[in-house]
Amino acid sequence: MTKLFSRRDFLKLGGSAAAAVTVGGFIPPLVAKAAVKAGLIDPDGDGYIPTMCEMCVWRCGVLAKVKDGRVVKLEGNPDHPNSTGKLCARGQSGLMNTYDPDRVLTPLIRVGKRGEGKFRKASWDEALDLTASKMLDIKQKYGPEAMMFSSTHNISQPVFENILYGFGSPNYGTQRSLCFNAMIVANIMTYGMEEPARDYNNIKYLILTGRNLTEAISTSETSALMEIISKGAKVIYIDPRYTKTASKSTEWLPIKPGTDSAFHLALINVLIQENLYNKSFVDSYTSGFEKLGTSVQDYTPAWAEKITGISADTITRIAREFAAAGSNALAHNGWRTSNFINSFQTERAITILNSLVGNWGSTLHPAAGEGAGGLGSIPQPAFPRITAPRLDGVPWKFPFVPLKLGIFQEMRDGALKGDPYEAHGWLISRQNPVQDLPDRAKTLELFGKLDFIANIDIIMNDTSWFSDVVLPEASYLERYDPLNPVGDKAFLRQPVIEPQGEGKSALWIFRELGKRLGIGDYFQYQDEQDYINQQLKPMGLTLDDIATHGYAQFPAGEKKTEFDWATPSEKIEIFSTTLEKGGFDPIPTWQEPAQPGEDQFYLLTGKVGQHTQFGTHNNKLLHKYEDTPRIWMHPDAAAKRSIKDWDLVEVTSEVGKINLAVMVTPTIRPDCVYMTPGYGHLSKGLRTAYGEGASDSVLHVTYTDPVSGGQALSQTFVTVKKA
Ligand SMILES: Nc1nc2c(c(=O)[nH]1)N[C@H]1C(S)=C(S)[C@@H](COP(=O)(O)OP(=O)(O)OC[C@H]3O[C@@H](n4cnc5c(=O)[nH]c(N)nc54)[C@H](O)[C@@H]3O)O[C@H]1N2
Ligand SMILES: Nc1nc2c(c(=O)[nH]1)N[C@H]1C(S)=C(S)[C@@H](COP(=O)(O)OP(=O)(O)OC[C@H]3O[C@@H](n4cnc5c(=O)[nH]c(N)nc54)[C@H](O)[C@@H]3O)O[C@H]1N2
Ligand code: SF4
Ligand SMILES: [Mo]
């Protein structure tokens, strides 16, 4: 008889003794063994297995309910700080990520023309041998730098990086320059750290600049926002578009795109002019304040009104309220800050605004030590010295972009132009450059030029469609990954069901490819379980010990000091000597971005709650909840062009053209249109998503911020007319 272990039973066991298990054909060996040993399950019982979500990069803790060898429900793990017992709609729909009828379940080798979508099934040996031999051919003929590599943030990514650095290529494209380079580089320049942590418990006044937290979700932070709103915190939301976050905020300011730095500089101006800043904090912990006063003196609210479209009175009032909230105020630095080539200036102004009210130790803190140092590392030799310059121009053209951030769009363009040399191959893992990079035509042109492309994914994404070899990863519910440290715990991803088809973990794929590339020494683990056991060794733990709880607790470490800024002055650098030496503005200044012509619109992009980037549109559960993709347009702008709701329109930018239906709505500025990203797939292997909507990446023009390397995703102007 099958005993179903209830979620309540699971929770009753408490934070540290949660149990798990499954049955019905497959018992993930370690989970079951440990759970049986703990006397927590009937060896024949189905139940809940703790693991981690991978429907987005936030990686909430999951309790997967398994019955008869199938996952039947996913719920939030209360022990995980990212989920605190909750999963968003995407997390709950993760079942269909695994059971998508369009999953690629065997390695595939292209037989038709590139992009035609004709493949044959192949064995792992054949597909990996072919991939390795093509990569080695390229290395021999053109040098290792002729191979490009790319991947978006994931837990196995450090192991992927062993392939490229072991192989000897400097050319690595991640999502970062399309996402948060402006924010990270500004934080490094000002605070000497990548991203401080925010403490919502202390927030009474919050400015969100294009941070659409209720749709671009981070479960715990989204919940924290809702919590402070319910307690009466004041939230100022700045976005040219009325989003769901705008609807939950105290005030919505429909700012003119690209002018956020003018708004923040004017707030700084008021704080200084009216002597509202925290003098003792500024004197003790910041450097360069004296130069700030002079530099922002012309940035008055009246000046900013003309630029931003937000009234001078509103700006003055917000500055006073922000200052009055003092250490309980926070100007949020955002996440995807890739909007304009001046976004770095906006980010610098935000960091400085926070410093002026002295909110360190209250609403802002150094990010927790992560305890990751407590994990063991897998032995490996030093990487070979790489002498070739990087295709993305880091650091030779972009001195302040950290190597690990890189500039993906510049790598693509460098490869296309052959500047400083041509690329010949591309190995991609867990990423979709056809959709994530601006100017799709250029990406496709590069695909057409390359000798070899291989892609590792779980479905036939658009990039796989153009690949020569497709390598199928097992889904996140079917595999192990390295441990994921969050706060004082290291969380475990473990298989809750048997892999379907021949999908393999990234850890397995990378090691097998590494061996064939002659760099097997970078992958010194027997299997996935051995990898995790090596990570756990310094803590005296084994996978067996943590499988039922789903995490290892780090020993209590030293708390990071609140005031410990790794800048040259060891203070918060309002004036950055580093930027000055590099020939960039050492204090944030107003840099006017390009503006649309008379008949043009700013093209805005932005996430929606029910989808992640470009990877979930084929998910049948999520598909049920989506709106027909349409381009948003203000009624005045529509009337001027005799366009009505649902009309089909042609949208044209400097680099591309699409057709899409219109949504006429007053919830957007008249000078902007908005499209949800993630539609307009090219892969016919995505039978649910194919044919739906259009992609904004067809329209996006490539513009790179010279300081941070961020792509300016709102700096594309389009005309719209009836199709
Ligand atoms: N137009 C436009 N462009 C953008 C953005 C935008 O808003 N609009 N946003 C930018 C931002 S913020 C980001 S972060 C990037 C994101 O850009 P990408 O990283 O390219 O986006 P995703 O769609 O999240 O992920 C890529 C692939 O991961 C695959 N995948 C999912 N799970 C797994 C798995 O378990 N294993 C493997 N191997 N693959 C898996 C999915 O099928 C998908 O094909 O795009 C940037 N580009
Ligand atoms: N549901 C869901 N949640 C997600 C993701 C997802 O794909 N789906 N992706 C995750 C990832 S990788 C990221 S990076 C984050 C991104 O989360 P956010 O940083 O919130 O980014 P977006 O949703 O891309 O864009 C937010 C808003 O910026 C506005 N905007 C555009 N240009 C400007 C401008 O010049 N000024 C101002 N003030 N606003 C502007 C757009 O109208 C949009 O509403 O979300 C994460 N969470
Ligand atoms: S925010 Fe949603 S999709 Fe992302 S990890 Fe958490 S539950 Fe999964
Ligand atoms: Mo992102």
PDB file of C-alpha atoms in Angstrom, residues 98-317:
ATOM      1  CA  THR A  98       9.909  18.592 -16.949  1.00  0.00           C
ATOM      2  CA  TYR A  99       6.869  17.179 -18.721  1.00  0.00           C
ATOM      3  CA  ASP A 100       6.932  19.512 -21.729  1.00  0.00           C
ATOM      4  CA  PRO A 101       6.100  17.318 -24.738  1.00  0.00           C
ATOM      5  CA  ASP A 102       8.750  19.290 -26.660  1.00  0.00           C
ATOM      6  CA  ARG A 103      11.615  18.340 -24.355  1.00  0.00           C
ATOM      7  CA  VAL A 104      14.741  17.273 -26.228  1.00  0.00           C
ATOM      8  CA  LEU A 105      15.425  13.847 -24.785  1.00  0.00           C
ATOM      9  CA  THR A 106      18.347  12.593 -26.851  1.00  0.00           C
ATOM     10  CA  PRO A 107      21.420  14.277 -28.317  1.00  0.00           C
ATOM     11  CA  LEU A 108      20.710  15.600 -31.812  1.00  0.00           C
ATOM     12  CA  ILE A 109      22.954  16.207 -34.821  1.00  0.00           C
ATOM     13  CA  ARG A 110      21.911  18.572 -37.596  1.00  0.00           C
ATOM     14  CA  VAL A 111      21.224  16.986 -40.978  1.00  0.00           C
ATOM     15  CA  GLY A 112      19.530  19.804 -42.909  1.00  0.00           C
ATOM     16  CA  LYS A 113      20.782  23.296 -43.604  1.00  0.00           C
ATOM     17  CA  ARG A 114      21.586  25.405 -40.570  1.00  0.00           C
ATOM     18  CA  GLY A 115      18.337  26.893 -39.279  1.00  0.00           C
ATOM     19  CA  GLU A 116      16.170  24.447 -41.232  1.00  0.00           C
ATOM     20  CA  GLY A 117      15.489  22.445 -38.097  1.00  0.00           C
ATOM     21  CA  LYS A 118      16.351  18.997 -39.454  1.00  0.00           C
ATOM     22  CA  PHE A 119      18.168  16.804 -36.953  1.00  0.00           C
ATOM     23  CA  ARG A 120      18.802  13.141 -36.340  1.00  0.00           C
ATOM     24  CA  LYS A 121      19.067  11.412 -33.003  1.00  0.00           C
ATOM     25  CA  ALA A 122      22.564  10.501 -31.904  1.00  0.00           C
ATOM     26  CA  SER A 123      24.190   8.694 -29.014  1.00  0.00           C
ATOM     27  CA  TRP A 124      25.978  10.723 -26.356  1.00  0.00           C
ATOM     28  CA  ASP A 125      29.295   9.282 -27.528  1.00  0.00           C
ATOM     29  CA  GLU A 126      28.760  10.376 -31.093  1.00  0.00           C
ATOM     30  CA  ALA A 127      27.454  13.842 -30.210  1.00  0.00           C
ATOM     31  CA  LEU A 128      30.226  14.541 -27.700  1.00  0.00           C
ATOM     32  CA  ASP A 129      32.959  13.148 -29.966  1.00  0.00           C
ATOM     33  CA  LEU A 130      31.731  15.359 -32.793  1.00  0.00           C
ATOM     34  CA  THR A 131      31.538  18.454 -30.558  1.00  0.00           C
ATOM     35  CA  ALA A 132      35.040  17.891 -29.187  1.00  0.00           C
ATOM     36  CA  SER A 133      36.566  17.183 -32.595  1.00  0.00           C
ATOM     37  CA  LYS A 134      35.029  20.327 -34.142  1.00  0.00           C
ATOM     38  CA  MET A 135      36.248  22.437 -31.218  1.00  0.00           C
ATOM     39  CA  LEU A 136      39.748  20.957 -31.436  1.00  0.00           C
ATOM     40  CA  ASP A 137      39.828  21.547 -35.207  1.00  0.00           C
ATOM     41  CA  ILE A 138      39.005  25.205 -34.663  1.00  0.00           C
ATOM     42  CA  LYS A 139      41.646  25.462 -31.955  1.00  0.00           C
ATOM     43  CA  GLN A 140      44.255  23.929 -34.202  1.00  0.00           C
ATOM     44  CA  LYS A 141      43.454  26.085 -37.220  1.00  0.00           C
ATOM     45  CA  TYR A 142      42.723  29.453 -35.593  1.00  0.00           C
ATOM     46  CA  GLY A 143      43.747  29.225 -31.931  1.00  0.00           C
ATOM     47  CA  PRO A 144      41.523  28.582 -28.879  1.00  0.00           C
ATOM     48  CA  GLU A 145      40.214  32.169 -28.934  1.00  0.00           C
ATOM     49  CA  ALA A 146      38.310  31.389 -32.138  1.00  0.00           C
ATOM     50  CA  MET A 147      35.845  29.426 -29.964  1.00  0.00           C
ATOM     51  CA  MET A 148      33.265  31.550 -28.151  1.00  0.00           C
ATOM     52  CA  PHE A 149      31.426  30.318 -25.094  1.00  0.00           C
ATOM     53  CA  SER A 150      28.322  31.578 -23.403  1.00  0.00           C
ATOM     54  CA  SER A 151      26.005  30.766 -20.562  1.00  0.00           C
ATOM     55  CA  THR A 152      23.496  32.508 -18.290  1.00  0.00           C
ATOM     56  CA  HIS A 153      23.743  32.341 -14.518  1.00  0.00           C
ATOM     57  CA  ASN A 154      23.222  28.807 -13.221  1.00  0.00           C
ATOM     58  CA  ILE A 155      24.659  26.645 -10.478  1.00  0.00           C
ATOM     59  CA  SER A 156      26.843  24.513 -12.759  1.00  0.00           C
ATOM     60  CA  GLN A 157      28.250  27.592 -14.469  1.00  0.00           C
ATOM     61  CA  PRO A 158      31.634  27.503 -12.666  1.00  0.00           C
ATOM     62  CA  VAL A 159      32.120  24.019 -14.116  1.00  0.00           C
ATOM     63  CA  PHE A 160      31.187  25.281 -17.600  1.00  0.00           C
ATOM     64  CA  GLU A 161      33.837  27.965 -17.137  1.00  0.00           C
ATOM     65  CA  ASN A 162      36.421  25.195 -16.672  1.00  0.00           C
ATOM     66  CA  ILE A 163      35.719  24.161 -20.264  1.00  0.00           C
ATOM     67  CA  LEU A 164      36.434  27.566 -21.746  1.00  0.00           C
ATOM     68  CA  TYR A 165      39.349  28.577 -19.580  1.00  0.00           C
ATOM     69  CA  GLY A 166      40.822  25.061 -19.739  1.00  0.00           C
ATOM     70  CA  PHE A 167      40.398  25.164 -23.519  1.00  0.00           C
ATOM     71  CA  GLY A 168      42.167  28.553 -23.482  1.00  0.00           C
ATOM     72  CA  SER A 169      39.566  30.984 -24.842  1.00  0.00           C
ATOM     73  CA  PRO A 170      38.956  34.434 -23.307  1.00  0.00           C
ATOM     74  CA  ASN A 171      35.652  34.812 -25.164  1.00  0.00           C
ATOM     75  CA  TYR A 172      32.790  34.343 -22.761  1.00  0.00           C
ATOM     76  CA  GLY A 173      29.333  35.912 -23.073  1.00  0.00           C
ATOM     77  CA  THR A 174      26.935  35.885 -20.161  1.00  0.00           C
ATOM     78  CA  GLN A 175      23.596  37.639 -19.654  1.00  0.00           C
ATOM     79  CA  ARG A 176      25.184  40.196 -17.329  1.00  0.00           C
ATOM     80  CA  SER A 177      25.760  43.077 -19.754  1.00  0.00           C
ATOM     81  CA  LEU A 178      22.136  42.716 -20.905  1.00  0.00           C
ATOM     82  CA  CYS A 179      21.002  42.755 -17.305  1.00  0.00           C
ATOM     83  CA  PHE A 180      22.850  44.444 -14.453  1.00  0.00           C
ATOM     84  CA  ASN A 181      26.314  45.702 -15.472  1.00  0.00           C
ATOM     85  CA  ALA A 182      25.362  49.347 -14.776  1.00  0.00           C
ATOM     86  CA  MET A 183      24.259  48.526 -11.252  1.00  0.00           C
ATOM     87  CA  ILE A 184      27.182  46.246 -10.385  1.00  0.00           C
ATOM     88  CA  VAL A 185      29.912  48.532 -11.754  1.00  0.00           C
ATOM     89  CA  ALA A 186      28.367  51.567  -9.995  1.00  0.00           C
ATOM     90  CA  ASN A 187      28.269  49.657  -6.704  1.00  0.00           C
ATOM     91  CA  ILE A 188      31.877  48.550  -7.119  1.00  0.00           C
ATOM     92  CA  MET A 189      32.997  52.120  -7.833  1.00  0.00           C
ATOM     93  CA  THR A 190      31.060  53.606  -4.907  1.00  0.00           C
ATOM     94  CA  TYR A 191      30.960  50.902  -2.233  1.00  0.00           C
ATOM     95  CA  GLY A 192      33.686  48.505  -3.356  1.00  0.00           C
ATOM     96  CA  MET A 193      31.142  45.677  -3.451  1.00  0.00           C
ATOM     97  CA  GLU A 194      28.893  44.226  -6.123  1.00  0.00           C
ATOM     98  CA  GLU A 195      25.529  44.516  -4.471  1.00  0.00           C
ATOM     99  CA  PRO A 196      24.634  45.423  -0.914  1.00  0.00           C
ATOM    100  CA  ALA A 197      21.746  43.580   0.745  1.00  0.00           C
ATOM    101  CA  ARG A 198      18.477  45.394   1.446  1.00  0.00           C
ATOM    102  CA  ASP A 199      16.687  45.023   4.774  1.00  0.00           C
ATOM    103  CA  TYR A 200      12.985  45.602   4.236  1.00  0.00           C
ATOM    104  CA  ASN A 201      12.313  45.403   7.986  1.00  0.00           C
ATOM    105  CA  ASN A 202      13.754  48.886   8.278  1.00  0.00           C
ATOM    106  CA  ILE A 203      12.239  50.477   5.163  1.00  0.00           C
ATOM    107  CA  LYS A 204       9.584  53.155   5.652  1.00  0.00           C
ATOM    108  CA  TYR A 205      10.237  55.110   2.444  1.00  0.00           C
ATOM    109  CA  LEU A 206      11.207  53.400  -0.783  1.00  0.00           C
ATOM    110  CA  ILE A 207      12.023  54.742  -4.243  1.00  0.00           C
ATOM    111  CA  LEU A 208      11.810  52.085  -6.948  1.00  0.00           C
ATOM    112  CA  THR A 209      13.373  53.221 -10.214  1.00  0.00           C
ATOM    113  CA  GLY A 210      12.128  50.851 -12.901  1.00  0.00           C
ATOM    114  CA  ARG A 211      12.243  47.958 -10.437  1.00  0.00           C
ATOM    115  CA  ASN A 212       8.956  46.223 -11.158  1.00  0.00           C
ATOM    116  CA  LEU A 213       9.069  43.930  -8.145  1.00  0.00           C
ATOM    117  CA  THR A 214       5.537  42.576  -8.387  1.00  0.00           C
ATOM    118  CA  GLU A 215       6.029  41.277 -11.940  1.00  0.00           C
ATOM    119  CA  ALA A 216       9.804  40.883 -12.212  1.00  0.00           C
ATOM    120  CA  ILE A 217       9.684  38.644  -9.221  1.00  0.00           C
ATOM    121  CA  SER A 218      12.142  37.637  -6.544  1.00  0.00           C
ATOM    122  CA  THR A 219       9.756  35.789  -4.273  1.00  0.00           C
ATOM    123  CA  SER A 220      11.200  36.852  -0.920  1.00  0.00           C
ATOM    124  CA  GLU A 221      11.823  40.460  -1.953  1.00  0.00           C
ATOM    125  CA  THR A 222       8.415  40.721  -3.635  1.00  0.00           C
ATOM    126  CA  SER A 223       6.803  39.413  -0.425  1.00  0.00           C
ATOM    127  CA  ALA A 224       8.870  41.828   1.663  1.00  0.00           C
ATOM    128  CA  LEU A 225       7.665  44.724  -0.482  1.00  0.00           C
ATOM    129  CA  MET A 226       4.033  43.709  -0.039  1.00  0.00           C
ATOM    130  CA  GLU A 227       4.612  43.374   3.692  1.00  0.00           C
ATOM    131  CA  ILE A 228       6.006  46.905   4.089  1.00  0.00           C
ATOM    132  CA  ILE A 229       3.216  48.312   1.916  1.00  0.00           C
ATOM    133  CA  SER A 230       0.670  46.677   4.198  1.00  0.00           C
ATOM    134  CA  LYS A 231       2.409  48.285   7.168  1.00  0.00           C
ATOM    135  CA  GLY A 232       2.120  51.730   5.608  1.00  0.00           C
ATOM    136  CA  ALA A 233       5.547  52.300   4.042  1.00  0.00           C
ATOM    137  CA  LYS A 234       5.544  54.943   1.324  1.00  0.00           C
ATOM    138  CA  VAL A 235       6.604  53.645  -2.083  1.00  0.00           C
ATOM    139  CA  ILE A 236       7.482  55.930  -4.984  1.00  0.00           C
ATOM    140  CA  TYR A 237       7.513  53.993  -8.260  1.00  0.00           C
ATOM    141  CA  ILE A 238       9.221  55.504 -11.300  1.00  0.00           C
ATOM    142  CA  ASP A 239       8.495  53.956 -14.675  1.00  0.00           C
ATOM    143  CA  PRO A 240       7.187  55.317 -18.000  1.00  0.00           C
ATOM    144  CA  ARG A 241       4.652  52.496 -17.707  1.00  0.00           C
ATOM    145  CA  TYR A 242       1.937  51.831 -15.133  1.00  0.00           C
ATOM    146  CA  THR A 243       2.903  48.335 -14.009  1.00  0.00           C
ATOM    147  CA  LYS A 244       1.396  46.144 -11.294  1.00  0.00           C
ATOM    148  CA  THR A 245       4.020  47.566  -8.938  1.00  0.00           C
ATOM    149  CA  ALA A 246       2.807  51.054  -9.814  1.00  0.00           C
ATOM    150  CA  SER A 247      -0.681  49.954  -8.789  1.00  0.00           C
ATOM    151  CA  LYS A 248       0.584  48.873  -5.364  1.00  0.00           C
ATOM    152  CA  SER A 249       2.687  51.985  -4.791  1.00  0.00           C
ATOM    153  CA  THR A 250       1.813  55.246  -3.076  1.00  0.00           C
ATOM    154  CA  GLU A 251       2.824  57.277  -6.109  1.00  0.00           C
ATOM    155  CA  TRP A 252       3.584  56.478  -9.740  1.00  0.00           C
ATOM    156  CA  LEU A 253       5.850  58.892 -11.594  1.00  0.00           C
ATOM    157  CA  PRO A 254       5.716  58.291 -15.350  1.00  0.00           C
ATOM    158  CA  ILE A 255       9.200  59.567 -16.011  1.00  0.00           C
ATOM    159  CA  LYS A 256      10.499  60.266 -19.494  1.00  0.00           C
ATOM    160  CA  PRO A 257      12.746  57.298 -20.367  1.00  0.00           C
ATOM    161  CA  GLY A 258      16.460  57.797 -19.909  1.00  0.00           C
ATOM    162  CA  THR A 259      16.099  60.728 -17.522  1.00  0.00           C
ATOM    163  CA  ASP A 260      16.283  58.904 -14.181  1.00  0.00           C
ATOM    164  CA  SER A 261      19.706  60.324 -13.416  1.00  0.00           C
ATOM    165  CA  ALA A 262      18.351  63.894 -13.763  1.00  0.00           C
ATOM    166  CA  PHE A 263      15.630  63.013 -11.224  1.00  0.00           C
ATOM    167  CA  HIS A 264      18.097  61.577  -8.728  1.00  0.00           C
ATOM    168  CA  LEU A 265      20.617  64.381  -9.221  1.00  0.00           C
ATOM    169  CA  ALA A 266      17.856  66.869  -8.397  1.00  0.00           C
ATOM    170  CA  LEU A 267      17.008  64.951  -5.215  1.00  0.00           C
ATOM    171  CA  ILE A 268      20.689  65.179  -4.247  1.00  0.00           C
ATOM    172  CA  ASN A 269      20.629  68.894  -5.032  1.00  0.00           C
ATOM    173  CA  VAL A 270      17.713  69.471  -2.632  1.00  0.00           C
ATOM    174  CA  LEU A 271      19.300  67.405   0.134  1.00  0.00           C
ATOM    175  CA  ILE A 272      22.435  69.518  -0.082  1.00  0.00           C
ATOM    176  CA  GLN A 273      20.825  72.924  -0.702  1.00  0.00           C
ATOM    177  CA  GLU A 274      18.403  72.464   2.147  1.00  0.00           C
ATOM    178  CA  ASN A 275      20.998  70.908   4.416  1.00  0.00           C
ATOM    179  CA  LEU A 276      18.907  67.775   4.860  1.00  0.00           C
ATOM    180  CA  TYR A 277      21.652  65.183   4.592  1.00  0.00           C
ATOM    181  CA  ASN A 278      23.159  63.165   7.431  1.00  0.00           C
ATOM    182  CA  LYS A 279      26.257  65.230   8.122  1.00  0.00           C
ATOM    183  CA  SER A 280      27.889  62.972  10.646  1.00  0.00           C
ATOM    184  CA  PHE A 281      27.539  59.893   8.394  1.00  0.00           C
ATOM    185  CA  VAL A 282      28.819  61.798   5.383  1.00  0.00           C
ATOM    186  CA  ASP A 283      31.807  63.197   7.309  1.00  0.00           C
ATOM    187  CA  SER A 284      32.797  59.877   8.805  1.00  0.00           C
ATOM    188  CA  TYR A 285      32.157  57.422   6.024  1.00  0.00           C
ATOM    189  CA  THR A 286      32.233  59.059   2.612  1.00  0.00           C
ATOM    190  CA  SER A 287      34.905  60.729   0.518  1.00  0.00           C
ATOM    191  CA  GLY A 288      34.558  63.543  -2.009  1.00  0.00           C
ATOM    192  CA  PHE A 289      31.356  65.102  -0.635  1.00  0.00           C
ATOM    193  CA  GLU A 290      32.742  68.641  -0.942  1.00  0.00           C
ATOM    194  CA  LYS A 291      33.028  68.203  -4.718  1.00  0.00           C
ATOM    195  CA  LEU A 292      29.447  66.945  -4.976  1.00  0.00           C
ATOM    196  CA  GLY A 293      27.847  70.227  -3.853  1.00  0.00           C
ATOM    197  CA  THR A 294      29.451  72.213  -6.651  1.00  0.00           C
ATOM    198  CA  SER A 295      28.813  69.593  -9.220  1.00  0.00           C
ATOM    199  CA  VAL A 296      25.060  69.253  -8.549  1.00  0.00           C
ATOM    200  CA  GLN A 297      24.327  72.939  -7.917  1.00  0.00           C
ATOM    201  CA  ASP A 298      22.742  73.427 -11.314  1.00  0.00           C
ATOM    202  CA  TYR A 299      20.706  70.249 -11.081  1.00  0.00           C
ATOM    203  CA  THR A 300      17.727  71.954  -9.462  1.00  0.00           C
ATOM    204  CA  PRO A 301      14.195  70.509  -9.360  1.00  0.00           C
ATOM    205  CA  ALA A 302      13.146  73.153 -11.909  1.00  0.00           C
ATOM    206  CA  TRP A 303      15.932  72.009 -14.225  1.00  0.00           C
ATOM    207  CA  ALA A 304      14.930  68.345 -13.753  1.00  0.00           C
ATOM    208  CA  GLU A 305      11.239  69.068 -14.351  1.00  0.00           C
ATOM    209  CA  LYS A 306      11.977  70.061 -17.941  1.00  0.00           C
ATOM    210  CA  ILE A 307      13.990  66.923 -18.546  1.00  0.00           C
ATOM    211  CA  THR A 308      12.014  64.273 -16.685  1.00  0.00           C
ATOM    212  CA  GLY A 309       8.447  65.528 -16.948  1.00  0.00           C
ATOM    213  CA  ILE A 310       8.108  65.264 -13.142  1.00  0.00           C
ATOM    214  CA  SER A 311       7.126  68.550 -11.515  1.00  0.00           C
ATOM    215  CA  ALA A 312       9.693  70.489  -9.514  1.00  0.00           C
ATOM    216  CA  ASP A 313       7.323  70.516  -6.530  1.00  0.00           C
ATOM    217  CA  THR A 314       7.060  66.749  -6.587  1.00  0.00           C
ATOM    218  CA  ILE A 315      10.827  66.358  -6.779  1.00  0.00           C
ATOM    219  CA  THR A 316      11.363  68.792  -3.894  1.00  0.00           C
ATOM    220  CA  ARG A 317       8.709  67.104  -1.779  1.00  0.00           C
TER     221      ARG A 317
END
